[in-house]
Short mmCIF file of C-alpha atoms in Angstrom, two decimals:
data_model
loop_
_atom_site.label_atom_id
_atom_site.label_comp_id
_atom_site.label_asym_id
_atom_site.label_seq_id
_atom_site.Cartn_x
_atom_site.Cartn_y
_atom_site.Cartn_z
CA UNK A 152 98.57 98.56 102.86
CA UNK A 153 97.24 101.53 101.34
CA UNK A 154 95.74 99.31 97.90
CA UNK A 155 94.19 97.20 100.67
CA UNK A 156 92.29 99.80 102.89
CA UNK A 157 90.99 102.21 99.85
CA UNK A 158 89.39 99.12 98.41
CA UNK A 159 88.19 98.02 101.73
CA UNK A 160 86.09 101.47 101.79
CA UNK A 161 85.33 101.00 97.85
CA UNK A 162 87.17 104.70 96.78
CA UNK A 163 89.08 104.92 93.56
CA UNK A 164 92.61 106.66 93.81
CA UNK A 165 90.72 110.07 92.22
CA UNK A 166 88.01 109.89 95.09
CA UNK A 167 90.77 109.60 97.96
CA UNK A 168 92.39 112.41 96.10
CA UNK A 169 89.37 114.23 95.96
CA UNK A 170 89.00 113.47 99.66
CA UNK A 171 92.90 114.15 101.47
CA UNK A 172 93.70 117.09 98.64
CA UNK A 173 96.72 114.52 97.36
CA UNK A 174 97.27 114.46 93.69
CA UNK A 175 95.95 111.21 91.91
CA UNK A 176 99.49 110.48 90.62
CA UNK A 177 101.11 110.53 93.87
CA UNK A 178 98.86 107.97 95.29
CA UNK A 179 99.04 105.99 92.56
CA UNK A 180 103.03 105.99 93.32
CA UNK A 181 102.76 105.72 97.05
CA UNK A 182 100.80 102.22 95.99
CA UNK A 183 103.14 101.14 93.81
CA UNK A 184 106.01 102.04 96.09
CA UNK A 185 107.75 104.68 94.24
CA UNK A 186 107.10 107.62 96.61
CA UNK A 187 107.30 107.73 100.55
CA UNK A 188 104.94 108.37 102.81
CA UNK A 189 105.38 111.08 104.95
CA UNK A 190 104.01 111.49 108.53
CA UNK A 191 101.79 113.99 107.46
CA UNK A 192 100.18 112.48 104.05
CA UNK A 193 100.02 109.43 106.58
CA UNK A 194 97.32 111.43 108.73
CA UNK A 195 95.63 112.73 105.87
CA UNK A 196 95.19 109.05 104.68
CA UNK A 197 94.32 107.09 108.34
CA UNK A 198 91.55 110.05 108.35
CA UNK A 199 89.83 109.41 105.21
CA UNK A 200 90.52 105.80 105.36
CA UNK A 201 89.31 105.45 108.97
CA UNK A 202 92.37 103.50 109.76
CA UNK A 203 95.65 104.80 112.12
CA UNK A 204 97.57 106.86 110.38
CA UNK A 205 101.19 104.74 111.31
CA UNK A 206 99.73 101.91 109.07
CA UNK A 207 100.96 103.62 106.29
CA UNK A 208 104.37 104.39 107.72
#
């Protein structure tokens, strides 16, 4: 889900970094389904994704 909506807005893992203050490399493993994600990085996400948070739950 999270692969699907940061290409939807055309950002690169770096610029959603840049953007919710989470590091590169744990994106990269949320995507790749090696790290949770947590309530909180799941707000931080919906809000620079534009998308409800409990997507990524």
């Amino acid at each position: 889900m999270l692969v699907g909506a940061r290409g939807k807005e055309g950002l690169t893992q770096k610029q959603l970094s840049v953007l919710t203050g989470i590091p590169q490399r744990h994106i990269s493993e949320m995507e790749n389904g090696k790290r949770p994600i947590g309530k909180e990085t799941a707000r931080k996400l919906g809000k620079a994704l534009r998308a409800g948070y409990k997507v990524f739950l």
